[in-house]
Structure formats: C-alpha cells, structure tokens
Tab-separated table of C-alpha atoms in Angstrom:
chain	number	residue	atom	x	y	z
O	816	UNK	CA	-62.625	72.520	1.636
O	817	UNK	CA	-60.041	75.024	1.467
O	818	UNK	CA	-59.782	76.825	-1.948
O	819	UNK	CA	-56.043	77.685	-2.884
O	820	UNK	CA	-55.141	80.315	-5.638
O	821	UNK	CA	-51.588	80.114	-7.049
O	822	UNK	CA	-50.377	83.733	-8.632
O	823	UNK	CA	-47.606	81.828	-10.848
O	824	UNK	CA	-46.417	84.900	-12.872
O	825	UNK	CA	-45.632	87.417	-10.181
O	826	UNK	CA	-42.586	89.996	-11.200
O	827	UNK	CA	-39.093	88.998	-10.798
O	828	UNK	CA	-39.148	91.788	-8.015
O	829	UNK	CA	-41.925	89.853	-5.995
O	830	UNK	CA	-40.065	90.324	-2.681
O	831	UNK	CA	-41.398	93.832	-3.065
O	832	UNK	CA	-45.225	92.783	-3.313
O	833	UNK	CA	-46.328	92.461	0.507
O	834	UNK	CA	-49.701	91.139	0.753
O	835	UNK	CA	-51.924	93.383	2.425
O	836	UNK	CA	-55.722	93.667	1.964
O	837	UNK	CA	-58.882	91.964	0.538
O	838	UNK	CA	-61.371	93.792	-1.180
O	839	UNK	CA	-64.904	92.471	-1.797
O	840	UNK	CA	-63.833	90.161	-4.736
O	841	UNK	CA	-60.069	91.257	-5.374
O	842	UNK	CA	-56.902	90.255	-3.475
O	843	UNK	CA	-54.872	92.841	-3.527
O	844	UNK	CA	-50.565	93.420	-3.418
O	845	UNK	CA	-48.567	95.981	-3.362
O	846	UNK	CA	-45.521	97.877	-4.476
O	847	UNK	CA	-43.569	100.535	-2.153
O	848	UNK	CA	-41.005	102.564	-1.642
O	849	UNK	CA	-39.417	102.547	1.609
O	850	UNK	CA	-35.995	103.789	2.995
O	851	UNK	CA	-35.751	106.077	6.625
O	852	UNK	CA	-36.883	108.901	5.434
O	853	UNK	CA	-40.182	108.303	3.735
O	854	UNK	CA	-42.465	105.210	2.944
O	855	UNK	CA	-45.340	105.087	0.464
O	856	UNK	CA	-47.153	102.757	-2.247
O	857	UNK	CA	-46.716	103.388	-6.168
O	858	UNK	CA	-48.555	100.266	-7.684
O	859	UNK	CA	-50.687	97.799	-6.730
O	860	UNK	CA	-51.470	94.252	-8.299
O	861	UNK	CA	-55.338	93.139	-8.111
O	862	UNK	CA	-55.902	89.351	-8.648
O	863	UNK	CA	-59.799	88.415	-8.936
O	864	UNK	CA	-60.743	85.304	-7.544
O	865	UNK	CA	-63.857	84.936	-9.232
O	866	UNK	CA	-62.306	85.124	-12.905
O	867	UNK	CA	-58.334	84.429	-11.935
O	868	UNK	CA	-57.244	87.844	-13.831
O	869	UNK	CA	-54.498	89.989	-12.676
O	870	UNK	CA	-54.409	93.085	-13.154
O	871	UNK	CA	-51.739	95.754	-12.187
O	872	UNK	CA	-52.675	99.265	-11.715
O	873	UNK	CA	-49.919	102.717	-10.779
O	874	UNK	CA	-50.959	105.289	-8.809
O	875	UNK	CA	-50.566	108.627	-10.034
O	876	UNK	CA	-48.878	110.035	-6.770
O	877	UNK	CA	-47.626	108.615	-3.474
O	878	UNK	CA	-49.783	106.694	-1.613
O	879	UNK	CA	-48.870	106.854	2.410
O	880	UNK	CA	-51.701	104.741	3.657
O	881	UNK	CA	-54.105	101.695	2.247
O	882	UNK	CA	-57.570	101.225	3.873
O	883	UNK	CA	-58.039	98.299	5.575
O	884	UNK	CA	-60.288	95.450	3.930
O	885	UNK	CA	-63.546	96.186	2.387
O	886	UNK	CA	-66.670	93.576	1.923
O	887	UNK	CA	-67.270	95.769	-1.547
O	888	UNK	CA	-64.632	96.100	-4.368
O	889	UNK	CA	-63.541	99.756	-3.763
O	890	UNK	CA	-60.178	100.833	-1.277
O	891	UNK	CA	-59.852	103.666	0.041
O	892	UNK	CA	-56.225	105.018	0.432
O	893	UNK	CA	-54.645	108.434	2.040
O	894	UNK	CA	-51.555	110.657	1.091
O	895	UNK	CA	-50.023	113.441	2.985
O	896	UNK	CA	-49.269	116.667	0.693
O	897	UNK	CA	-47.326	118.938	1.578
O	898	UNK	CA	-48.098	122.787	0.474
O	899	UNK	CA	-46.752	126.204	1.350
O	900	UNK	CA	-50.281	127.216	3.700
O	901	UNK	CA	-49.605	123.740	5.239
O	902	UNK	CA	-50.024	119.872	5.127
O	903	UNK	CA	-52.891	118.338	3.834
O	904	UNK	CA	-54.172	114.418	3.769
O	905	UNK	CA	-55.976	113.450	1.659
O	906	UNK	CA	-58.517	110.785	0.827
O	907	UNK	CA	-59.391	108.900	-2.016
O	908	UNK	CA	-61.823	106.265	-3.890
O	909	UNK	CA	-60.251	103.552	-6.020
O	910	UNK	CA	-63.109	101.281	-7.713
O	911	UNK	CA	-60.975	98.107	-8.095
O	912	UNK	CA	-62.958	96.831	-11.195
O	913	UNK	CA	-62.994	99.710	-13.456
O	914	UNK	CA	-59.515	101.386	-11.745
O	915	UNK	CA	-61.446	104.585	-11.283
O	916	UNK	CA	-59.702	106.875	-8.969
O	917	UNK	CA	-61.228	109.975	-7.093
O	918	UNK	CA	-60.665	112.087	-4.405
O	919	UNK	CA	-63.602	112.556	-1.813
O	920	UNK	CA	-61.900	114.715	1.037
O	921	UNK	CA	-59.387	116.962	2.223
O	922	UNK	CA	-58.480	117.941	5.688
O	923	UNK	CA	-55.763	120.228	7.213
O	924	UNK	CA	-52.437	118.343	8.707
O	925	UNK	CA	-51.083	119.782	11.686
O	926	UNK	CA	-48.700	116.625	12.474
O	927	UNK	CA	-45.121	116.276	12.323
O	928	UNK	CA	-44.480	114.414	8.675
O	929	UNK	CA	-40.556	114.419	8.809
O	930	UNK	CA	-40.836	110.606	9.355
O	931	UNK	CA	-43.568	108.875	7.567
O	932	UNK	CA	-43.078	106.045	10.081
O	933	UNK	CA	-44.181	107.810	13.049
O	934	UNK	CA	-47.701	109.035	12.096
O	935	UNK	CA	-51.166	107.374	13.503
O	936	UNK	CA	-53.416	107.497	10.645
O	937	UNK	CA	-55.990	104.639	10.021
O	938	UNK	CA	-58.648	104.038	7.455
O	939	UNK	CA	-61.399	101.500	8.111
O	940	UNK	CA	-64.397	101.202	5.284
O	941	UNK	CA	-67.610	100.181	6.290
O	942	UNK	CA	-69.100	100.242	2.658
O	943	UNK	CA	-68.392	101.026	-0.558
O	944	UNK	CA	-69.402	104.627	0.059
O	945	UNK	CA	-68.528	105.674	3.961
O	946	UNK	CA	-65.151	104.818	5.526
O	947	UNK	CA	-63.996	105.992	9.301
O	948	UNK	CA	-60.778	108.112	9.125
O	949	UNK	CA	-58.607	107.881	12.610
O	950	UNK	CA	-56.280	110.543	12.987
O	951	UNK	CA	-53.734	111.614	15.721
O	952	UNK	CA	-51.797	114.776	15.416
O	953	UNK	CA	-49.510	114.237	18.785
O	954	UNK	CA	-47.325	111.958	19.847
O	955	UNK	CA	-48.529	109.275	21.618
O	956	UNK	CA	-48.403	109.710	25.726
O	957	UNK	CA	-48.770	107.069	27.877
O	958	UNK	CA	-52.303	106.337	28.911
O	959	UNK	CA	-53.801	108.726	26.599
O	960	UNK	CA	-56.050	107.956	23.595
O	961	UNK	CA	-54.245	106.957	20.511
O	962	UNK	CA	-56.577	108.965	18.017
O	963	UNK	CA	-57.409	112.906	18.086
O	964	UNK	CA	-60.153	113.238	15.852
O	965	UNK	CA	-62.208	110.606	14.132
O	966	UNK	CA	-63.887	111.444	11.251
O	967	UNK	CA	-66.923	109.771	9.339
O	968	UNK	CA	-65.821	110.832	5.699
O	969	UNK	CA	-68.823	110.512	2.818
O	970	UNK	CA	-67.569	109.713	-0.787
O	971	UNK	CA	-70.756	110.279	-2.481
O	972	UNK	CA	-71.318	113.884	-0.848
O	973	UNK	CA	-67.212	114.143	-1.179
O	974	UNK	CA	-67.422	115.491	2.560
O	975	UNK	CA	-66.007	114.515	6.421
O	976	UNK	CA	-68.150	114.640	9.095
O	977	UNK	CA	-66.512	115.198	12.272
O	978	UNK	CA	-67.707	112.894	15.551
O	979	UNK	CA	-68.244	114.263	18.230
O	980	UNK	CA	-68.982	113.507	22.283
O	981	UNK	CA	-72.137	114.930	22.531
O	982	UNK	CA	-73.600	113.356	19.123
O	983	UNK	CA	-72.049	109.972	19.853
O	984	UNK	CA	-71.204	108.875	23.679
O	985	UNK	CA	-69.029	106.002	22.443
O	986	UNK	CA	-66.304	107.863	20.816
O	987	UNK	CA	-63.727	106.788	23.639
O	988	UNK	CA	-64.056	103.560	22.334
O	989	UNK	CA	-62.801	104.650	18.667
O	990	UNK	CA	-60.427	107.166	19.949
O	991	UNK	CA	-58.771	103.747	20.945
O	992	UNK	CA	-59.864	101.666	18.484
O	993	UNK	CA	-58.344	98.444	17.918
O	994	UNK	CA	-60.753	96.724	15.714
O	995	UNK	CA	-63.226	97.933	13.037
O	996	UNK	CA	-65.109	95.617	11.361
O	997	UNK	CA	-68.068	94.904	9.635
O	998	UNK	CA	-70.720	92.090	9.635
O	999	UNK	CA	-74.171	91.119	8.208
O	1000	UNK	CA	-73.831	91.971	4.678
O	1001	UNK	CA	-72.216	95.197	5.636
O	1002	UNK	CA	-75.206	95.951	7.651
O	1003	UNK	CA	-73.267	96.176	11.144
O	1004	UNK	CA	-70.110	97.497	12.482
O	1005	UNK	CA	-67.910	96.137	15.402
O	1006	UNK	CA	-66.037	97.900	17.260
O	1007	UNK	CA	-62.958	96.721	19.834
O	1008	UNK	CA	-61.329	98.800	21.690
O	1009	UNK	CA	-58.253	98.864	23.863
O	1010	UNK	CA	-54.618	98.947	22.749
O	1011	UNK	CA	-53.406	95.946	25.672
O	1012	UNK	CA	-52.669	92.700	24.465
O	1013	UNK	CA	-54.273	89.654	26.265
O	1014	UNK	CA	-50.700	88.544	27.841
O	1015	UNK	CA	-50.266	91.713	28.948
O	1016	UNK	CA	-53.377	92.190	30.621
O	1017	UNK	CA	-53.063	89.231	32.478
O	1018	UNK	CA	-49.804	90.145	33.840
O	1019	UNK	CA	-51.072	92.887	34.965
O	1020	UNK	CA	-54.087	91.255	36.713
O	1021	UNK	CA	-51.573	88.733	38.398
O	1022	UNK	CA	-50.075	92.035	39.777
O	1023	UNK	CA	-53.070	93.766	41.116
O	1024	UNK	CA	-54.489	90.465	41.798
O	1025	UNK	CA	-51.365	89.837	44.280
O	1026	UNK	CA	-50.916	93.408	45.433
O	1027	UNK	CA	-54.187	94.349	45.655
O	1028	UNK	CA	-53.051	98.307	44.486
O	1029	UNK	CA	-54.262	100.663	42.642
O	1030	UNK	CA	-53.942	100.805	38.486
O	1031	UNK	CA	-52.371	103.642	36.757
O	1032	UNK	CA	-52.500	101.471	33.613
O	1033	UNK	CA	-55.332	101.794	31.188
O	1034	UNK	CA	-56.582	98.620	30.238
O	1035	UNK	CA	-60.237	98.913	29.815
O	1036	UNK	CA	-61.406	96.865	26.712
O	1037	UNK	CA	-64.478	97.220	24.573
O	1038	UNK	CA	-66.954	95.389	22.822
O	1039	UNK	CA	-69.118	97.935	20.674
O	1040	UNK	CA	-71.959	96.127	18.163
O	1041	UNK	CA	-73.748	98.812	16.184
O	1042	UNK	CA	-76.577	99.184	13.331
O	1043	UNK	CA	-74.560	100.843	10.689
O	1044	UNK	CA	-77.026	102.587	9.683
O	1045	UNK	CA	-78.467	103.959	12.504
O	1046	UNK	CA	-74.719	104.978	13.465
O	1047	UNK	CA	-74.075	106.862	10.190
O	1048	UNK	CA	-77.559	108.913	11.184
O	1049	UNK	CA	-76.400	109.589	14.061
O	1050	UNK	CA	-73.058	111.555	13.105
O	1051	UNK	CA	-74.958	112.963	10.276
O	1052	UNK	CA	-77.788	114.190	11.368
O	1053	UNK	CA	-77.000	113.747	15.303
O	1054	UNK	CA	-80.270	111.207	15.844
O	1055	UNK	CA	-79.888	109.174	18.625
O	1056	UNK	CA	-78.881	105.319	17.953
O	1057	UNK	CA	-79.117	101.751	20.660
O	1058	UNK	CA	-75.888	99.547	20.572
O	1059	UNK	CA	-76.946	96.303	19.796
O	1060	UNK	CA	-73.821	95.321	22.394
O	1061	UNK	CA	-71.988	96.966	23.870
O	1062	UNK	CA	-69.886	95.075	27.199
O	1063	UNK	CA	-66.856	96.779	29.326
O	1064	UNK	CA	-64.294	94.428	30.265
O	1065	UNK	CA	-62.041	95.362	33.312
O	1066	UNK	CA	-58.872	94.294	34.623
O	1067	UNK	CA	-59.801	91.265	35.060
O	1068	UNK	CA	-61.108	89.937	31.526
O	1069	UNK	CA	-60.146	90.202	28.244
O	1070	UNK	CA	-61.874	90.146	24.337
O	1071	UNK	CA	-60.221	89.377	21.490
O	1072	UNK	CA	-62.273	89.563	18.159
O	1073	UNK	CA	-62.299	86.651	16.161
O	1074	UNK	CA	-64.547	87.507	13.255
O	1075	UNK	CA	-67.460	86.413	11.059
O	1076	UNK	CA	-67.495	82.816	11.099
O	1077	UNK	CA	-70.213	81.673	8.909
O	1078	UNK	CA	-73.334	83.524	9.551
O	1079	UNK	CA	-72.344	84.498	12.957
O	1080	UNK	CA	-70.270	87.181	14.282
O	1081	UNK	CA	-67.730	85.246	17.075
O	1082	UNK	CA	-65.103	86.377	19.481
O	1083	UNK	CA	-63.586	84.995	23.014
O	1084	UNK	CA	-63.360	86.583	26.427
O	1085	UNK	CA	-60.647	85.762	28.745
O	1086	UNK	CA	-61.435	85.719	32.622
O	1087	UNK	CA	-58.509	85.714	34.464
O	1088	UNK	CA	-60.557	85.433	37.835
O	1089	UNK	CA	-62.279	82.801	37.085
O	1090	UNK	CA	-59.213	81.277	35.169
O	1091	UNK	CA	-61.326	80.170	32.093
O	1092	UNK	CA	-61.957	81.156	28.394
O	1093	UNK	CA	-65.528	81.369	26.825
O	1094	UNK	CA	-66.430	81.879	22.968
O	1095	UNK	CA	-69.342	83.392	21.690
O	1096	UNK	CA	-71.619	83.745	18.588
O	1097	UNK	CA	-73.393	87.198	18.229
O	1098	UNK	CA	-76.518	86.767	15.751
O	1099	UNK	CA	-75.733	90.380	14.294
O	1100	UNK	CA	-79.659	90.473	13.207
O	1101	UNK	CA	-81.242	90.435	17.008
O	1102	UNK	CA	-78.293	90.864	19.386
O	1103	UNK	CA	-78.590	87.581	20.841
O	1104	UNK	CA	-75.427	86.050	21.895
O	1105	UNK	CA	-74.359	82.371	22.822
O	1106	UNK	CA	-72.126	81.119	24.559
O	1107	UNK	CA	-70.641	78.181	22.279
O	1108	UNK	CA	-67.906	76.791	23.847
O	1109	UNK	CA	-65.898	76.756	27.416
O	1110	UNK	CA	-62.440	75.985	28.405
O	1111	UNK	CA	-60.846	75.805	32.050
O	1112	UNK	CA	-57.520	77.101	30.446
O	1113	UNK	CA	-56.200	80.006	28.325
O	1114	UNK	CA	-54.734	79.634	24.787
O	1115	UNK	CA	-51.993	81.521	22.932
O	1116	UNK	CA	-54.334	82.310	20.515
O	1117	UNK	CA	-57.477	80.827	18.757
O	1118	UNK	CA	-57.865	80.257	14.989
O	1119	UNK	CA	-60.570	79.573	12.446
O	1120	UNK	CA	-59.865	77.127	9.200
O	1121	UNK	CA	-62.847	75.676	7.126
O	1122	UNK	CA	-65.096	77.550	9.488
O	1123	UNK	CA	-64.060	75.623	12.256
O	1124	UNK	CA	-62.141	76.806	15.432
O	1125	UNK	CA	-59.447	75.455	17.262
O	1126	UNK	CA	-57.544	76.804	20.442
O	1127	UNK	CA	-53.708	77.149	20.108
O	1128	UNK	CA	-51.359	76.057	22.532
O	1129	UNK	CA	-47.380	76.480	22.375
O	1130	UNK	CA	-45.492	74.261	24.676
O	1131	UNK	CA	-41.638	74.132	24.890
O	1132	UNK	CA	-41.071	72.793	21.400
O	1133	UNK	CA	-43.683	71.712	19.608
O	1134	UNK	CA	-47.622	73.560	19.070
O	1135	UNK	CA	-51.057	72.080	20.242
O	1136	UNK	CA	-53.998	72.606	17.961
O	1137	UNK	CA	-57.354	71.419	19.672
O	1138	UNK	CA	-60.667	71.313	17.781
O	1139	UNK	CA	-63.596	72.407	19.536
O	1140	UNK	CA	-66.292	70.866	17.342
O	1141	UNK	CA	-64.002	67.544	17.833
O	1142	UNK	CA	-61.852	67.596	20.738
O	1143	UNK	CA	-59.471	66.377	18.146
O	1144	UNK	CA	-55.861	67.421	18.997
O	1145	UNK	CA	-52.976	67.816	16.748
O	1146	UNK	CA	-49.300	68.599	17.550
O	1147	UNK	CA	-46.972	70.154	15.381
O	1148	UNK	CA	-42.998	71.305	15.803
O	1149	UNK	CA	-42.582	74.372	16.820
O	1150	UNK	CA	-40.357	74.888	13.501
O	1151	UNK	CA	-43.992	74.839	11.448
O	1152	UNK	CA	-46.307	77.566	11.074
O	1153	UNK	CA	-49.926	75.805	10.446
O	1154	UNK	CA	-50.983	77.694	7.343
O	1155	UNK	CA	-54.481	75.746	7.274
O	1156	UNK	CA	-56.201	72.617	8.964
O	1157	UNK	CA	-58.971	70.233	8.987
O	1158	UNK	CA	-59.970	66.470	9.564
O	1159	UNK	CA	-58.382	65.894	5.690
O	1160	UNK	CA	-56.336	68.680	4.764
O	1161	UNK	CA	-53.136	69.731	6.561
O	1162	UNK	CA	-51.283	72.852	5.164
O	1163	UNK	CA	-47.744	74.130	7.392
O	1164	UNK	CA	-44.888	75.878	5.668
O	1165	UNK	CA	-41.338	76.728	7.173
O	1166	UNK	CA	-38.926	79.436	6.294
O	1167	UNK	CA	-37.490	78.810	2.473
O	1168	UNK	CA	-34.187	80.059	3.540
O	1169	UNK	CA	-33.535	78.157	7.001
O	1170	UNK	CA	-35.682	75.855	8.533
O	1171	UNK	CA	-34.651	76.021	12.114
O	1172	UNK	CA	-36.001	79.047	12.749
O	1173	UNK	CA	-39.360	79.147	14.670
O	1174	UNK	CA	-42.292	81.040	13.118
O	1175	UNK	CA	-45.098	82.195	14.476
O	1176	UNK	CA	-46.295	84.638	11.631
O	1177	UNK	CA	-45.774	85.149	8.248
O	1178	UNK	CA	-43.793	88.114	7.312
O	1179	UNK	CA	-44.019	89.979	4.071
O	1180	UNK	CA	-40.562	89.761	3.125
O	1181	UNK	CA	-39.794	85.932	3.740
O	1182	UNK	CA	-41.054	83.104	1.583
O	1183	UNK	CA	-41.689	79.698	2.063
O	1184	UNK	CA	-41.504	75.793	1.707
O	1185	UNK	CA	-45.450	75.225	1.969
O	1186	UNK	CA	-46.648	71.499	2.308
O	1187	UNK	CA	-50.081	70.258	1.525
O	1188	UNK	CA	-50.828	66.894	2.788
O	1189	UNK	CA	-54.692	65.649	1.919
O	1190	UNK	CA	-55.846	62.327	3.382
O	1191	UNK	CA	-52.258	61.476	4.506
O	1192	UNK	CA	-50.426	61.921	1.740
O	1193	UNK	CA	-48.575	64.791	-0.262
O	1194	UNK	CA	-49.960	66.579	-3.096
O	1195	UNK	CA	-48.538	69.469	-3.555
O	1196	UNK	CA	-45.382	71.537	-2.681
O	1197	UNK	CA	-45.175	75.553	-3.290
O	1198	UNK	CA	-41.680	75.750	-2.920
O	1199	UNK	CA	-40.154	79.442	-1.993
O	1200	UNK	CA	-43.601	80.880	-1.475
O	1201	UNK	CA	-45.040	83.746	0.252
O	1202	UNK	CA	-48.986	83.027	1.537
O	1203	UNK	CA	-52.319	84.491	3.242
O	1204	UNK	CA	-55.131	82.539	4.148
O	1205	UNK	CA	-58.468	84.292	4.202
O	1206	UNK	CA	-60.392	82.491	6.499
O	1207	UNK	CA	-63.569	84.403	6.416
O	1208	UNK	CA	-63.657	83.294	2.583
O	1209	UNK	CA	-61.635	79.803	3.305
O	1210	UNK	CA	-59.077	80.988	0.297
O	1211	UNK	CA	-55.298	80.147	0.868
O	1212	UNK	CA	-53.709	82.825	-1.712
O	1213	UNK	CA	-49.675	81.364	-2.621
O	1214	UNK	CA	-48.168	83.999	-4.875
C-alpha cells in the first residue's frame, strides 16, 4: 500500500520549493534563484521519512547544480567560480544528517558561463563516497557526443580520476549518457545511453524502413550493466572489468529504463520490426535476464505503482492504464494525471488553477487538486498541492 507523507508547514513562498531529488532516507526541496542571467540554489529543505522531521539547511555560496538521487544520505552538488586565472567547478559533499559540507574536487572550466542555462554539467552518485561528473565544454553539434570528459571523482581521497578510452572501452556510452543508475544495494551501476526518444526513433525507423536510405542520424542506444566495483578498479587502477550486460540496440529497437522494481532491475525494449514491446527483469547478482511480459503493441509510456506495472495508452480524450499482472484495464480523462494506482487505491490530481487543461507531468511550479479514492470511496482531498511519487520506495510525498 502506498505510503503518503503530507509536509503541512511548508513556507508561505512554497511555489519556490521545486521538488527535486531523494537521498537515501531524506526527500529533499529546494530554494533558487533564477532570472536570464544566472540560476543557482541557496537553501534546501530535507524532510526524513523515517522520523517526519524537517529540517532546512543554507548553503554558504551558490549552488549551480544538485546531484542526482543517491541510495545513501549524502548529495553531491557543483558551483562554477569564477577567478582571475580562470573558471573553476567545483564539487562538493553534503552529509544530509549531520549538514556537514566539504569540498572534494576542483577542476579547471574552460566553458562559456555567461548563461548558466546553457551549460552540460551532470552529477550522478553511485555511493556515498564516488560520484561520476559529466562535463561538456562546447556547444552541442549535431550528432556529436553530449559530454567531453567524464570524470570518476573520489571524496574520500578528495581527487578526480579522469576516464579514459584505453582504460575503459565503454566510455561512448557515458559520453552520451542518458541514464545512471544504481542497483543491488549500491553494488551495480546501469548505464543507458542515447539521447533519442522512443517516438522519435520510431519515426525515424518508419523512414528508413520505407526508404530504405542511409542514416545520418545517431540513434544507437545502450544498455550497459556493470559491477561497481570492478568498474571503479578499473578507472583507478586501469584493471580490466566484464559487463554483466551490455546489448546495442539499432535503428530498429528501442530501451527505455524502468528501474529497480523490487529485487529486480527491469526495463522494456521496443521492436519496431517486429512491431511488439517486451519487458525484462535483470537479476543484478548473476546477469540473468527474463523476459516477463510481451505485448503486440507499443505504449506511450509504462509505469510502476505498488511494485506493479502497467502500460500507458493515450487515446483521443481519455488515458488507458492496463495491468500486466491483471490484464485489468482502467480509463481515465485525459484532464487527470494518475498520480498512483492499484486494485484499491486510486490517486489522480488536476491542475488547482484550471481544470481543463490536460496534464501529462507534474511541473514544479503548478499545484494541485489531488483525489484519493480507497475501495470506491473518497478519503482524502490535498487541495492546491504540489506531489512526487517515489515508486522505487512506494512513497507519494504532497507538500
């Protein structure tokens, strides 16, 4: 059963607190500055879910860019300084239950920084002591890797360790990285690569498919399944590692990543070929991979609530939600944004403001009429309501 966490004392500025990020135990919000000049974070608000404490915490300079989500309680965050030998970005620590804040490296900027907006800078943890730093110091060309340099950056040693081709053979695949996660108790990383959405791809396909021609668009996709250990000895001390998976998809397929469901890693692949959609579960321990479930159709997208997953369909005016452990379908109006669902529990919310609007995602500055209906009937309303529902934890955060 979904678990939902009300923050009921949010500040009167609350449009300003975006959701962005979970981190091991602690949700996490926060504050920023933004106009079209420059953008960056100056406080952050850090709700437990184990205790239901709140605590608010300032930075003590301006933060550009938040890691993404961490299975430990630590973020890492970057800011861009600027000095008179030249631009440096920086990376930090923040231990989210004692607020302890350190840097743990430096490296030289050569970008262009006169619009915070236009810079490609990622941060994905894999613990609480290594995170991946993506970094891209040109402007982005057309059918050329989004990153420049990808660095493997140590907060213990307080030191970057630059990856290289001939120490890791994969690093196309995180030069164009599109997700970085991690599985297994932190004890494996997957990586997707490919910056082509699924709809796009498979116009594309209908093209070639049609034409028969030649493809000067990129739109190779990977599937990249490592030990994490054996990957951070690799870039450290350049040993040699074995993907646990590691699939190309071509033209004609797609992967989309769904995430850890349960005790399994899952994700889908699309083959527009064979016109047909097929989800797996990867046991991250021994590699082996099953093929769980198989549809003669393609979906707008697939979601998981309750550990359960469901293919999403969007007709004309309403949305089809089909369970594959049931082949149960439900239909809901296209004005509704399905927050959460199972066989008892029914959660949509529409825009606070005007109703007629379609959603299809939930955007940080808009709030909500949210609806919970259990067993057919209404229990609670969170009227004018922002939301994020974690499904790898089943927690539905309204704040």
């Amino acid at each position: 059963m979904v678990k939902i966490l009300e923050v009921k004392n949010l500040y009167l500025d609350k449009p300003l607190w975006p959701f962005l990020e979970s981190f091991g135990k602690f949700h996490v919000l926060f504050k920023s500055v933004s106009n079209e000049q420059e953008f960056y974070y100056t406080e952050l608000l850090c709700l437990d879910t184990e205790h239901l404490i709140e605590t608010s915490y300032q930075f003590n300079k301006a933060v550009h860019f938040i890691g993404e989500g961490n299975p430990s309680n630590v973020m890492f965050h970057g800011s861009i300084e600027q000095h008179l030998e030249g631009n440096m970005f920086n990376v930090s620590r923040l231990n989210l239950e004692r607020f302890e804040d350190e840097l743990v490296f430096s490296i030289k900027f050569e970008g262009n920084i006169k619009n915070i907006w236009n810079l490609r800078i990622r941060i994905s943890p894999i613990d609480e002591r290594y995170c991946l730093v993506f970094l891209s110091e040109d402007d982005l060309v057309f059918n050329k890797d989004c990153y420049s340099r990808v660095i493997l950056v140590d907060s213990v040693e307080k030191k970057g360790y630059f990856i290289q081709q001939q120490d890791f053979p994969y690093l196309n695949v995180l030069l164009n990285i599109a997700v970085c996660k991690v599985g297994n108790q932190a004890k494996n990383i997957i990586f997707k690569s490919g910056r082509i959405q699924r709809f796009e791809k498979k116009s594309y396909w209908e093209e070639y498919y049609n034409s028969n021609g030649s493809y000067k668009v990129e739109t190779l996709e990977n599937l990249l399944i490592l030990n994490k250990s054996e990957f951070i000895d690799c870039i450290k001390n350049k040993k040699n590692l074995s993907p646990i998976i590691f699939n190309d998809y071509d033209i004609s397929r797609s992967v989309e990543v769904i995430g850890m469901v349960g005790d399994r890693f899952w994700f889908f692949e699309e083959d527009y070929k064979g016109d047909k959609t097929e989800i797996y579960a990867i046991d991250l321990e021994t590699g082996s991979s099953t093929l769980k479930y198989k549809a003669n159709e393609h979906y707008y997208s697939i979601k998981v609530f309750g550990g359960l997953l469901y293919g999403v369909r969007e007709e004309l005016k309403n949305k089809i939600y089909y369970s594959f452990e049931t082949n149960a379908i439900r239909e809901f109006s296209y004005k509704e944004m399905v927050v959460y669902l199972d066989e008892a529990v029914r959660i949509t919310a529409r825009t606070y403001l005007d109703e007629s609007i379609p959603r299809t995602a939930s955007m940080h500055g808009e709030t909500y009429n949210i609806e919970v209906v259990r067993d057919g009937l209404t229990e609670n309303a969170y009227i004018n309501k922002k939301f994020f529902y974690y499904f790898e934890e089943n927690i539905l955060l309204v704040y």
